[in-house]
Amino acid sequence: MSEKPKRFKLEPKQLRIYGIGGAIIGIYLAHFLNAATGTNIFSFIGSLAAIGGVLWGANAIRRICSYGLGTGVPAMGMLALGMATVASLFGLNIAEQFGVGILGPIIALAYSLLFGYVIGILCNKVMHFNIPIMEEGMFDISGAGTLAILGWSITLSGTLSYNMIVKDVYSTGFLAIIFILGGMAIFHPFNANLGPDEKQDRTLVDGIMVAGLAMIALGICSLATLGLSAALVTIVVGFAVWYYDYIWYFRLAKEDAAAVVGTGLLPPSVQ
Amino acid sequence: MITFDAQTIVYMLEIVVGSLLVSVGVHFVPVGGAPAAMAQATGIGTGTVTLAAGSGLTGLLACGLMMSVTDNIWPILASGAIGSMIMMDATMLTGDFIYSYAVGCPYASAKVNYDPITGFSQPPYVAPGTVGQGIPTVCFVTGTIGALLGGVGGAMIYFPCNMISHNPAQAAVFTIGIFFVHSVIPSWNIQGTIEGFHDPKFKKWPFAYKASLIAGILLAIMTVLIQPLGGA
């Protein structure tokens, strides 16, 4: 535990590219590998793809919320996921109605980005927020939420098909888990780390950690939809992601702390 | 393929009106946030989103149950409203028990000198350094009105979603998504805390109304265009 943790610093633009690129590639990779091999054990890649969305969203939240909106940080995460639940299913459905089912995630992403941007404009122009990065930030969190929901949905359904996603994710009610855990992964990092000493790498590593926990939970859910083998792979990979980032986060927190002191064992109770 | 007829427009209008009701309803609910949880401000001691989730989900449960036996919109709206009003009133009542018997503070509003409903004087009871404590009568009444609007709004969003998709789970998820968007927008408008219709911040509701109108139209377009595909 004593070695120096890796540190990084990423620009919002870089994170946006990594987020969109990583998540879209991951979603398609999970879909095509499953389709090509005729199994569903590659579904876990969907959850890894969602981490791209989570990083993008968590960074956007830390940028907007450092302005102070009056409400808590969780409101932002819930707004992102609220927009994303509607946009993600809309994209998949419209794509299949036009016979290009495979473009679903792109349409969902495009519509959610547009919607997020409009909400940002409304906040600044109608409600007079006057936060310069509001449009950009809402654009980011809306897209990030959509990619995260799509990634996690693939973990549960194993395919991008609209009917399968409705059957496995929406009708079973597992979307509620995605909604809350996804919201947690996006808003919790900044909520837990905010303050004058907030550092980007610590916040984002926390985000990956929560995404790993979400992955374990969705692995347990996918026992019901995909069967034992796919679920076990998701749970094991999720645990690995969580463990690696937990240790990383612990070292970062230790390094950033003013002092680390041992409190010793609990004192004997004084009665 | 996409079907678009008069019925679709009616569904769209219902979603937009529901969104506006939710958005205005949030302005009525006495949200106190963290200061209220420490009995340093008037209202319910939690954030808008948590309250919206609580009363919205209870209303959703009530109207979903009603919708499983009838397709008539009026009993569905009524049960949604009653479900969410019961939840909000139960929260405020138990909150008041805690403020009264555990924290030990009188209920007082710092925003008005006299309670508009009971006419009781407020300033003598406001502890120095705080902006009121507990949930006085006027806040209780305005909270119930807010829950009524929110419940009717939520049911009005749920009804068309379910009529389009014929899938209660999917409709519920959509309603929650739309509900959250329209509860976060007004809660930013009131900057997180409000006492109810007697609060000066209540006058800002037209801003949230306009913002919710545009956001509601965009969400309604998305929702009505989603058609069930064969095999679902």
Short mmCIF file of C-alpha atoms in Angstrom, two decimals:
data_model
loop_
_atom_site.label_atom_id
_atom_site.label_comp_id
_atom_site.label_asym_id
_atom_site.label_seq_id
_atom_site.Cartn_x
_atom_site.Cartn_y
_atom_site.Cartn_z
CA MET A 1 0.00 0.00 0.00
CA SER A 2 2.95 2.31 0.20
CA GLU A 3 3.86 2.69 -3.48
CA LYS A 4 3.03 5.89 -5.31
CA PRO A 5 -0.32 5.83 -7.15
CA LYS A 6 -0.57 6.72 -10.83
CA ARG A 7 -1.93 10.19 -11.40
CA PHE A 8 -3.49 11.68 -14.52
CA LYS A 9 -5.07 14.86 -15.77
CA LEU A 10 -7.42 14.89 -18.75
CA GLU A 11 -8.98 17.78 -20.64
CA PRO A 12 -12.80 17.72 -21.03
CA LYS A 13 -12.38 17.36 -24.80
CA GLN A 14 -10.10 14.35 -24.42
CA LEU A 15 -12.53 12.72 -22.00
CA ARG A 16 -15.43 13.38 -24.38
CA ILE A 17 -13.58 11.62 -27.20
CA TYR A 18 -12.50 8.72 -24.99
CA GLY A 19 -16.00 8.45 -23.54
CA ILE A 20 -17.88 8.41 -26.84
CA GLY A 21 -15.27 6.32 -28.65
CA GLY A 22 -14.75 3.78 -25.90
CA ALA A 23 -18.42 3.35 -25.15
CA ILE A 24 -19.60 3.06 -28.76
CA ILE A 25 -16.79 0.64 -29.68
CA GLY A 26 -17.48 -1.42 -26.56
CA ILE A 27 -21.24 -1.58 -27.19
CA TYR A 28 -20.76 -2.74 -30.77
CA LEU A 29 -17.96 -5.12 -29.80
CA ALA A 30 -20.19 -6.80 -27.21
CA HIS A 31 -23.06 -7.04 -29.72
CA PHE A 32 -20.99 -8.40 -32.61
CA LEU A 33 -18.84 -10.81 -30.58
CA ASN A 34 -22.00 -12.28 -29.07
CA ALA A 35 -23.65 -12.53 -32.48
CA ALA A 36 -20.57 -14.00 -34.18
CA THR A 37 -19.87 -16.65 -31.58
CA GLY A 38 -23.53 -17.43 -30.88
CA THR A 39 -23.02 -17.13 -27.13
CA ASN A 40 -23.62 -14.36 -24.63
CA ILE A 41 -20.44 -14.51 -22.58
CA PHE A 42 -19.10 -11.32 -24.18
CA SER A 43 -21.95 -9.32 -22.62
CA PHE A 44 -19.56 -8.08 -19.92
CA ILE A 45 -17.90 -5.83 -22.52
CA GLY A 46 -21.09 -3.74 -22.40
CA SER A 47 -20.39 -2.88 -18.77
CA LEU A 48 -16.79 -1.99 -19.59
CA ALA A 49 -18.15 0.27 -22.35
CA ALA A 50 -20.42 1.94 -19.81
CA ILE A 51 -17.31 2.95 -17.85
CA GLY A 52 -16.44 5.24 -20.78
CA GLY A 53 -19.79 6.95 -20.37
CA VAL A 54 -19.36 7.11 -16.60
CA LEU A 55 -15.97 8.83 -16.85
CA TRP A 56 -17.32 11.34 -19.32
CA GLY A 57 -20.40 12.03 -17.19
CA ALA A 58 -18.54 12.20 -13.89
CA ASN A 59 -16.12 14.76 -15.29
CA ALA A 60 -19.01 16.85 -16.67
CA ILE A 61 -20.77 16.73 -13.28
CA ARG A 62 -17.63 17.89 -11.49
CA ARG A 63 -17.32 20.80 -13.88
CA ILE A 64 -20.93 21.99 -13.62
CA CYS A 65 -21.51 21.29 -9.96
CA SER A 66 -18.44 23.22 -8.89
CA TYR A 67 -20.50 26.31 -9.80
CA GLY A 68 -23.07 25.49 -7.12
CA LEU A 69 -26.62 25.03 -8.35
CA GLY A 70 -28.48 25.22 -5.06
CA THR A 71 -29.65 21.65 -5.25
CA GLY A 72 -27.49 18.67 -4.43
CA VAL A 73 -25.24 16.93 -6.88
CA PRO A 74 -27.59 13.89 -7.04
CA ALA A 75 -30.25 15.97 -8.83
CA MET A 76 -27.85 16.31 -11.73
CA GLY A 77 -27.27 12.55 -11.94
CA MET A 78 -30.99 11.84 -11.81
CA LEU A 79 -31.64 14.39 -14.57
CA ALA A 80 -28.97 12.76 -16.73
CA LEU A 81 -30.41 9.30 -16.27
CA GLY A 82 -33.98 10.55 -16.67
CA MET A 83 -33.16 11.98 -20.08
CA ALA A 84 -31.13 8.92 -20.96
CA THR A 85 -33.78 6.27 -20.22
CA VAL A 86 -36.13 7.87 -22.70
CA ALA A 87 -33.46 8.67 -25.30
CA SER A 88 -31.82 5.23 -25.28
CA LEU A 89 -35.03 3.32 -25.92
CA PHE A 90 -36.12 5.92 -28.47
CA GLY A 91 -32.90 5.44 -30.44
CA LEU A 92 -33.15 1.65 -30.48
CA ASN A 93 -36.82 1.71 -31.42
CA ILE A 94 -36.57 4.31 -34.19
CA ALA A 95 -33.58 2.51 -35.69
CA GLU A 96 -35.53 -0.74 -35.87
CA GLN A 97 -38.62 0.95 -37.25
CA PHE A 98 -36.49 2.19 -40.15
CA GLY A 99 -34.82 -1.20 -40.53
CA VAL A 100 -31.35 -0.08 -39.42
CA GLY A 101 -31.40 -1.60 -35.94
CA ILE A 102 -27.64 -1.55 -35.70
CA LEU A 103 -27.52 2.26 -35.75
CA GLY A 104 -29.67 2.42 -32.60
CA PRO A 105 -26.95 3.60 -30.19
CA ILE A 106 -25.85 6.35 -32.61
CA ILE A 107 -29.40 7.69 -32.96
CA ALA A 108 -29.93 7.49 -29.20
CA LEU A 109 -26.67 9.35 -28.60
CA ALA A 110 -27.49 12.02 -31.20
CA TYR A 111 -30.96 12.67 -29.79
CA SER A 112 -29.77 12.75 -26.19
CA LEU A 113 -26.96 15.18 -27.06
CA LEU A 114 -29.48 17.44 -28.74
CA PHE A 115 -31.88 17.19 -25.82
CA GLY A 116 -29.15 17.88 -23.28
CA TYR A 117 -28.02 20.92 -25.21
CA VAL A 118 -31.59 22.27 -25.32
CA ILE A 119 -31.96 21.79 -21.54
CA GLY A 120 -28.68 23.67 -21.08
CA ILE A 121 -29.92 26.54 -23.22
CA LEU A 122 -33.21 26.59 -21.26
CA CYS A 123 -31.32 26.78 -17.97
CA ASN A 124 -29.24 29.72 -19.11
CA LYS A 125 -31.72 31.66 -21.24
CA VAL A 126 -35.08 30.96 -19.56
CA MET A 127 -34.11 30.37 -15.94
CA HIS A 128 -31.20 32.85 -15.98
CA PHE A 129 -28.55 30.58 -14.52
CA ASN A 130 -25.71 32.34 -16.35
CA ILE A 131 -23.33 29.42 -15.95
CA PRO A 132 -21.02 29.59 -18.98
CA ILE A 133 -20.50 25.83 -19.34
CA MET A 134 -24.14 24.86 -18.70
CA GLU A 135 -24.97 23.96 -22.32
CA GLU A 136 -21.77 22.01 -22.72
CA GLY A 137 -22.22 20.27 -19.38
CA MET A 138 -25.81 19.20 -20.01
CA PHE A 139 -24.78 18.04 -23.47
CA ASP A 140 -22.12 15.88 -21.81
CA ILE A 141 -24.14 14.33 -19.00
CA SER A 142 -27.09 13.54 -21.21
CA GLY A 143 -24.91 11.71 -23.75
CA ALA A 144 -22.89 10.02 -21.02
CA GLY A 145 -26.04 8.74 -19.31
CA THR A 146 -27.36 7.34 -22.58
CA LEU A 147 -24.12 5.50 -23.37
CA ALA A 148 -23.93 4.13 -19.84
CA ILE A 149 -27.54 2.88 -19.95
CA LEU A 150 -27.00 1.26 -23.35
CA GLY A 151 -23.78 -0.41 -22.19
CA TRP A 152 -25.35 -1.80 -19.04
CA SER A 153 -28.47 -2.87 -20.96
CA ILE A 154 -26.28 -4.99 -23.24
CA THR A 155 -24.82 -6.68 -20.17
CA LEU A 156 -28.33 -7.81 -19.29
CA SER A 157 -29.66 -8.61 -22.76
CA GLY A 158 -26.55 -9.65 -24.68
CA THR A 159 -27.78 -7.96 -27.86
CA LEU A 160 -28.81 -4.59 -29.25
CA SER A 161 -32.19 -5.86 -30.46
CA TYR A 162 -35.01 -3.59 -29.25
CA ASN A 163 -37.32 -6.46 -28.39
CA MET A 164 -34.70 -8.28 -26.36
CA ILE A 165 -33.74 -5.14 -24.45
CA VAL A 166 -37.39 -4.39 -23.64
CA LYS A 167 -37.93 -8.00 -22.56
CA ASP A 168 -34.76 -8.40 -20.47
CA VAL A 169 -34.13 -4.90 -19.15
CA TYR A 170 -37.39 -2.93 -19.10
CA SER A 171 -40.08 -5.54 -18.50
CA THR A 172 -38.08 -7.30 -15.78
CA GLY A 173 -37.65 -3.99 -13.96
CA PHE A 174 -33.86 -4.29 -13.93
CA LEU A 175 -33.78 -0.83 -15.47
CA ALA A 176 -34.52 0.53 -12.01
CA ILE A 177 -31.20 -0.94 -10.85
CA ILE A 178 -29.42 0.54 -13.86
CA PHE A 179 -31.12 3.86 -13.15
CA ILE A 180 -29.98 4.15 -9.56
CA LEU A 181 -26.57 2.46 -9.89
CA GLY A 182 -25.89 4.37 -13.10
CA GLY A 183 -26.88 7.58 -11.39
CA MET A 184 -24.62 6.65 -8.49
CA ALA A 185 -21.67 6.00 -10.78
CA ILE A 186 -22.14 9.36 -12.48
CA PHE A 187 -22.96 11.66 -9.55
CA HIS A 188 -21.44 9.89 -6.54
CA PRO A 189 -17.77 10.56 -7.43
CA PHE A 190 -18.14 14.33 -7.25
CA ASN A 191 -20.58 14.15 -4.36
CA ALA A 192 -18.08 12.14 -2.32
CA ASN A 193 -14.95 14.07 -3.28
CA LEU A 194 -16.15 17.66 -3.54
CA GLY A 195 -14.39 20.34 -1.61
CA PRO A 196 -11.46 22.68 -2.04
CA ASP A 197 -9.05 19.76 -2.42
CA GLU A 198 -11.02 17.95 -5.11
CA LYS A 199 -8.72 16.38 -7.71
CA GLN A 200 -9.82 15.11 -11.11
CA ASP A 201 -8.02 11.76 -10.97
CA ARG A 202 -9.35 10.88 -7.51
CA THR A 203 -12.91 11.73 -8.56
CA LEU A 204 -12.73 9.75 -11.79
CA VAL A 205 -11.14 6.69 -10.17
CA ASP A 206 -14.00 6.76 -7.68
CA GLY A 207 -16.37 6.75 -10.67
CA ILE A 208 -14.75 3.65 -12.16
CA MET A 209 -14.94 2.01 -8.75
CA VAL A 210 -18.70 2.57 -8.49
CA ALA A 211 -19.08 1.40 -12.10
CA GLY A 212 -17.32 -1.82 -11.04
CA LEU A 213 -19.80 -2.25 -8.20
CA ALA A 214 -22.67 -1.64 -10.64
CA MET A 215 -21.15 -4.30 -12.87
CA ILE A 216 -21.19 -6.85 -10.02
CA ALA A 217 -24.85 -6.03 -9.29
CA LEU A 218 -25.81 -6.32 -12.96
CA GLY A 219 -23.90 -9.59 -13.17
CA ILE A 220 -26.16 -10.93 -10.43
CA CYS A 221 -29.20 -9.61 -12.34
CA SER A 222 -28.03 -11.26 -15.55
CA LEU A 223 -28.21 -14.65 -13.81
CA ALA A 224 -31.93 -14.32 -14.49
CA THR A 225 -31.66 -13.15 -18.09
CA LEU A 226 -28.50 -14.68 -19.60
CA GLY A 227 -27.68 -17.68 -17.46
CA LEU A 228 -24.81 -18.72 -15.23
CA SER A 229 -21.75 -18.55 -17.49
CA ALA A 230 -22.31 -15.01 -18.81
CA ALA A 231 -23.28 -13.79 -15.35
CA LEU A 232 -20.17 -15.25 -13.73
CA VAL A 233 -17.88 -13.58 -16.26
CA THR A 234 -19.56 -10.22 -15.58
CA ILE A 235 -19.32 -10.67 -11.81
CA VAL A 236 -15.63 -11.68 -11.91
CA VAL A 237 -14.63 -8.86 -14.27
CA GLY A 238 -16.70 -6.42 -12.21
CA PHE A 239 -14.98 -7.55 -9.05
CA ALA A 240 -11.58 -7.11 -10.68
CA VAL A 241 -12.49 -3.58 -11.84
CA TRP A 242 -13.80 -2.68 -8.40
CA TYR A 243 -10.81 -4.14 -6.52
CA TYR A 244 -8.17 -2.54 -8.74
CA ASP A 245 -9.80 0.87 -8.54
CA TYR A 246 -10.56 0.60 -4.86
CA ILE A 247 -6.84 0.09 -4.12
CA TRP A 248 -5.97 2.90 -6.54
CA TYR A 249 -8.52 5.22 -4.95
CA PHE A 250 -7.30 4.32 -1.47
CA ARG A 251 -3.72 5.24 -2.40
CA LEU A 252 -4.84 8.49 -4.03
CA ALA A 253 -6.86 9.46 -0.98
CA LYS A 254 -3.92 8.63 1.25
CA GLU A 255 -1.55 10.71 -0.83
CA ASP A 256 -3.93 13.69 -0.96
CA ALA A 257 -4.65 13.59 2.76
CA ALA A 258 -2.93 16.15 4.95
CA ALA A 259 -1.88 13.44 7.38
CA VAL A 260 -2.58 9.75 7.84
CA VAL A 261 -2.52 8.75 11.47
CA GLY A 262 -3.18 5.39 13.06
CA THR A 263 -5.95 5.45 15.62
CA GLY A 264 -4.97 2.09 17.04
CA LEU A 265 -7.49 -0.43 18.23
CA LEU A 266 -10.77 0.59 19.78
CA PRO A 267 -10.23 1.79 23.34
CA PRO A 268 -11.71 -0.39 26.08
CA SER A 269 -15.21 0.79 26.84
CA VAL A 270 -15.45 3.14 29.79
CA GLN A 271 -18.42 2.23 31.88
CA MET B 1 -43.57 2.14 -39.22
CA ILE B 2 -44.26 5.38 -37.44
CA THR B 3 -47.95 6.15 -37.10
CA PHE B 4 -49.03 9.69 -36.42
CA ASP B 5 -52.70 10.51 -36.05
CA ALA B 6 -55.06 12.53 -33.88
CA GLN B 7 -54.73 10.05 -31.03
CA THR B 8 -50.94 10.47 -31.04
CA ILE B 9 -51.35 14.23 -30.70
CA VAL B 10 -53.71 13.72 -27.76
CA TYR B 11 -51.12 11.48 -26.09
CA MET B 12 -48.44 14.10 -26.72
CA LEU B 13 -50.60 16.82 -25.19
CA GLU B 14 -51.26 14.64 -22.16
CA ILE B 15 -47.53 14.14 -21.61
CA VAL B 16 -46.84 17.86 -21.98
CA VAL B 17 -49.66 18.86 -19.61
CA GLY B 18 -48.53 16.21 -17.12
CA SER B 19 -44.99 17.57 -17.29
CA LEU B 20 -46.20 21.10 -16.62
CA LEU B 21 -48.29 19.95 -13.65
CA VAL B 22 -45.26 18.20 -12.16
CA SER B 23 -43.12 21.25 -12.77
CA VAL B 24 -45.57 23.64 -11.10
CA GLY B 25 -46.31 21.12 -8.35
CA VAL B 26 -42.68 21.09 -7.23
CA HIS B 27 -42.97 24.81 -6.43
CA PHE B 28 -45.71 24.05 -3.90
CA VAL B 29 -43.82 21.39 -1.97
CA PRO B 30 -42.01 22.73 1.13
CA VAL B 31 -38.52 21.46 0.36
CA GLY B 32 -36.05 22.32 3.07
CA GLY B 33 -32.97 20.42 2.03
CA ALA B 34 -30.13 19.77 4.44
CA PRO B 35 -30.82 22.87 6.64
CA ALA B 36 -34.34 21.59 7.33
CA ALA B 37 -32.94 18.20 8.29
CA MET B 38 -31.00 20.04 11.01
CA ALA B 39 -34.16 22.01 11.98
CA GLN B 40 -32.60 25.27 10.80
CA ALA B 41 -35.07 25.93 7.98
CA THR B 42 -38.74 25.33 7.33
CA GLY B 43 -39.81 22.36 5.25
CA ILE B 44 -39.22 18.68 4.76
CA GLY B 45 -35.62 17.79 5.47
CA THR B 46 -34.57 16.36 2.14
CA GLY B 47 -33.97 17.42 -1.45
CA THR B 48 -36.54 17.93 -4.18
CA VAL B 49 -35.46 14.92 -6.18
CA THR B 50 -35.83 12.54 -3.26
CA LEU B 51 -39.27 13.93 -2.49
CA ALA B 52 -40.28 13.79 -6.13
CA ALA B 53 -39.11 10.20 -6.34
CA GLY B 54 -41.01 9.28 -3.19
CA SER B 55 -44.33 10.89 -4.01
CA GLY B 56 -44.00 10.20 -7.73
CA LEU B 57 -43.36 6.49 -7.25
CA THR B 58 -46.20 6.13 -4.75
CA GLY B 59 -48.53 7.92 -7.16
CA LEU B 60 -47.25 5.72 -9.96
CA LEU B 61 -47.96 2.58 -7.96
CA ALA B 62 -51.49 3.78 -7.20
CA CYS B 63 -52.31 4.78 -10.78
CA GLY B 64 -50.66 1.64 -12.18
CA LEU B 65 -52.89 -0.47 -9.98
CA MET B 66 -55.94 1.44 -11.17
CA MET B 67 -54.82 1.14 -14.78
CA SER B 68 -54.67 -2.64 -14.48
CA VAL B 69 -58.47 -2.69 -14.03
CA THR B 70 -59.67 0.22 -16.18
CA ASP B 71 -58.67 2.32 -19.19
CA ASN B 72 -60.74 5.32 -18.10
CA ILE B 73 -58.41 8.26 -17.48
CA TRP B 74 -60.32 9.91 -14.61
CA PRO B 75 -60.04 7.20 -11.92
CA ILE B 76 -56.40 6.75 -12.95
CA LEU B 77 -55.65 10.44 -12.41
CA ALA B 78 -57.55 10.43 -9.12
CA SER B 79 -55.74 7.40 -7.73
CA GLY B 80 -52.37 8.80 -8.77
CA ALA B 81 -53.17 12.08 -7.02
CA ILE B 82 -54.41 10.39 -3.86
CA GLY B 83 -51.43 8.03 -3.72
CA SER B 84 -48.95 10.84 -3.93
CA MET B 85 -50.91 13.06 -1.50
CA ILE B 86 -50.99 10.29 1.09
CA MET B 87 -47.25 9.79 0.76
CA MET B 88 -46.48 13.49 1.05
CA ASP B 89 -48.83 14.00 4.01
CA ALA B 90 -47.43 10.98 5.82
CA THR B 91 -43.91 12.31 5.30
CA MET B 92 -44.83 15.78 6.59
CA LEU B 93 -46.76 14.40 9.56
CA THR B 94 -43.99 12.07 10.71
CA GLY B 95 -41.49 14.83 10.02
CA ASP B 96 -43.50 17.11 12.30
CA PHE B 97 -43.62 14.44 15.02
CA ILE B 98 -39.83 14.27 14.91
CA TYR B 99 -39.42 18.07 14.94
CA SER B 100 -41.85 18.34 17.82
CA TYR B 101 -41.00 15.39 20.07
CA ALA B 102 -37.38 14.57 19.18
CA VAL B 103 -35.82 17.89 18.15
CA GLY B 104 -38.15 19.92 20.34
CA CYS B 105 -38.77 23.01 18.23
CA PRO B 106 -41.94 24.97 17.45
CA TYR B 107 -43.09 25.10 13.84
CA ALA B 108 -42.54 28.53 12.39
CA SER B 109 -42.04 30.07 8.99
CA ALA B 110 -39.52 32.86 8.57
CA LYS B 111 -40.86 33.99 5.20
CA VAL B 112 -44.15 35.47 6.46
CA ASN B 113 -45.12 37.37 9.61
CA TYR B 114 -48.51 35.72 9.92
CA ASP B 115 -49.43 32.25 8.78
CA PRO B 116 -51.77 32.92 5.80
CA ILE B 117 -54.10 30.08 6.85
CA THR B 118 -54.25 30.14 10.65
CA GLY B 119 -53.27 33.77 11.12
CA PHE B 120 -50.80 32.88 13.90
CA SER B 121 -47.84 35.16 14.45
CA GLN B 122 -44.57 33.57 13.31
CA PRO B 123 -41.50 35.71 14.17
CA PRO B 124 -41.53 35.10 17.97
CA TYR B 125 -41.14 31.39 17.37
CA VAL B 126 -38.30 31.53 14.86
CA ALA B 127 -35.10 30.65 16.69
CA PRO B 128 -32.28 33.21 16.23
CA GLY B 129 -29.87 32.25 13.46
CA THR B 130 -32.34 29.99 11.70
CA VAL B 131 -34.92 30.55 8.96
CA GLY B 132 -37.78 28.75 10.66
CA GLN B 133 -38.28 25.18 11.79
CA GLY B 134 -40.67 22.32 11.18
CA ILE B 135 -43.64 22.27 8.85
CA PRO B 136 -46.26 24.86 9.91
CA THR B 137 -49.87 24.66 8.76
CA VAL B 138 -49.40 26.71 5.63
CA CYS B 139 -46.52 24.50 4.49
CA PHE B 140 -48.55 21.39 5.19
CA VAL B 141 -51.41 22.67 3.05
CA THR B 142 -49.18 23.82 0.21
CA GLY B 143 -47.31 20.50 0.31
CA THR B 144 -50.57 18.65 -0.12
CA ILE B 145 -51.46 20.84 -3.11
CA GLY B 146 -48.04 20.15 -4.58
CA ALA B 147 -48.47 16.41 -4.16
CA LEU B 148 -51.91 16.66 -5.80
CA LEU B 149 -50.45 18.40 -8.85
CA GLY B 150 -47.48 16.04 -8.98
CA GLY B 151 -49.67 12.96 -8.66
CA VAL B 152 -52.09 14.08 -11.37
CA GLY B 153 -49.13 15.05 -13.56
CA GLY B 154 -47.38 11.72 -13.04
CA ALA B 155 -50.57 9.78 -13.80
CA MET B 156 -51.13 11.93 -16.88
CA ILE B 157 -47.66 10.97 -18.12
CA TYR B 158 -48.10 7.30 -17.23
CA PHE B 159 -51.46 6.93 -18.96
CA PRO B 160 -50.33 7.68 -22.56
CA CYS B 161 -47.04 5.81 -22.05
CA ASN B 162 -48.94 2.70 -21.11
CA MET B 163 -51.53 3.17 -23.86
CA ILE B 164 -48.74 3.35 -26.45
CA SER B 165 -46.45 0.58 -25.26
CA HIS B 166 -48.99 -1.77 -23.58
CA ASN B 167 -46.13 -2.61 -21.26
CA PRO B 168 -46.60 -1.33 -17.68
CA ALA B 169 -42.92 -1.77 -16.74
CA GLN B 170 -41.69 0.22 -19.71
CA ALA B 171 -44.34 2.89 -19.17
CA ALA B 172 -43.35 3.17 -15.51
CA VAL B 173 -39.67 3.61 -16.36
CA PHE B 174 -40.53 6.29 -18.92
CA THR B 175 -42.74 8.08 -16.42
CA ILE B 176 -39.97 8.06 -13.83
CA GLY B 177 -37.50 9.40 -16.39
CA ILE B 178 -39.81 12.23 -17.48
CA PHE B 179 -40.81 12.91 -13.87
CA PHE B 180 -37.19 13.33 -12.81
CA VAL B 181 -36.43 15.76 -15.62
CA HIS B 182 -39.42 17.89 -14.65
CA SER B 183 -38.64 17.79 -10.96
CA VAL B 184 -34.99 18.77 -11.38
CA ILE B 185 -35.73 21.76 -13.67
CA PRO B 186 -38.01 23.55 -11.13
CA SER B 187 -35.76 22.60 -8.23
CA TRP B 188 -32.96 24.48 -9.93
CA ASN B 189 -35.37 27.34 -10.47
CA ILE B 190 -36.09 27.57 -6.73
CA GLN B 191 -32.41 26.95 -5.92
CA GLY B 192 -33.10 23.87 -3.88
CA THR B 193 -35.37 25.19 -1.15
CA ILE B 194 -38.85 26.73 -1.02
CA GLU B 195 -41.59 26.98 1.58
CA GLY B 196 -44.67 26.92 -0.62
CA PHE B 197 -47.00 29.40 -2.30
CA HIS B 198 -46.32 32.08 0.34
CA ASP B 199 -42.58 32.05 -0.36
CA PRO B 200 -41.28 34.99 -2.47
CA LYS B 201 -39.42 32.46 -4.63
CA PHE B 202 -42.77 31.04 -5.73
CA LYS B 203 -43.16 34.02 -8.08
CA LYS B 204 -40.39 32.56 -10.23
CA TRP B 205 -42.57 29.66 -11.40
CA PRO B 206 -43.13 31.01 -14.94
CA PHE B 207 -39.43 30.43 -15.71
CA ALA B 208 -39.63 26.76 -14.82
CA TYR B 209 -42.98 26.56 -16.60
CA LYS B 210 -41.45 27.78 -19.87
CA ALA B 211 -38.41 25.54 -19.55
CA SER B 212 -40.56 22.52 -18.74
CA LEU B 213 -42.86 23.27 -21.66
CA ILE B 214 -40.03 23.02 -24.18
CA ALA B 215 -38.39 20.03 -22.47
CA GLY B 216 -41.80 18.35 -22.18
CA ILE B 217 -42.52 18.75 -25.89
CA LEU B 218 -39.15 17.21 -26.79
CA LEU B 219 -39.69 14.29 -24.40
CA ALA B 220 -43.27 13.81 -25.61
CA ILE B 221 -42.12 13.55 -29.23
CA MET B 222 -39.63 10.85 -28.24
CA THR B 223 -42.20 8.98 -26.18
CA VAL B 224 -45.02 8.88 -28.72
CA LEU B 225 -42.76 7.82 -31.58
CA ILE B 226 -41.74 4.64 -29.76
CA GLN B 227 -44.05 1.98 -31.18
CA PRO B 228 -44.15 -1.58 -29.92
CA LEU B 229 -42.46 -3.87 -32.45
CA GLY B 230 -43.68 -7.37 -33.15
CA GLY B 231 -42.66 -9.99 -30.64
CA ALA B 232 -42.13 -7.68 -27.68
#
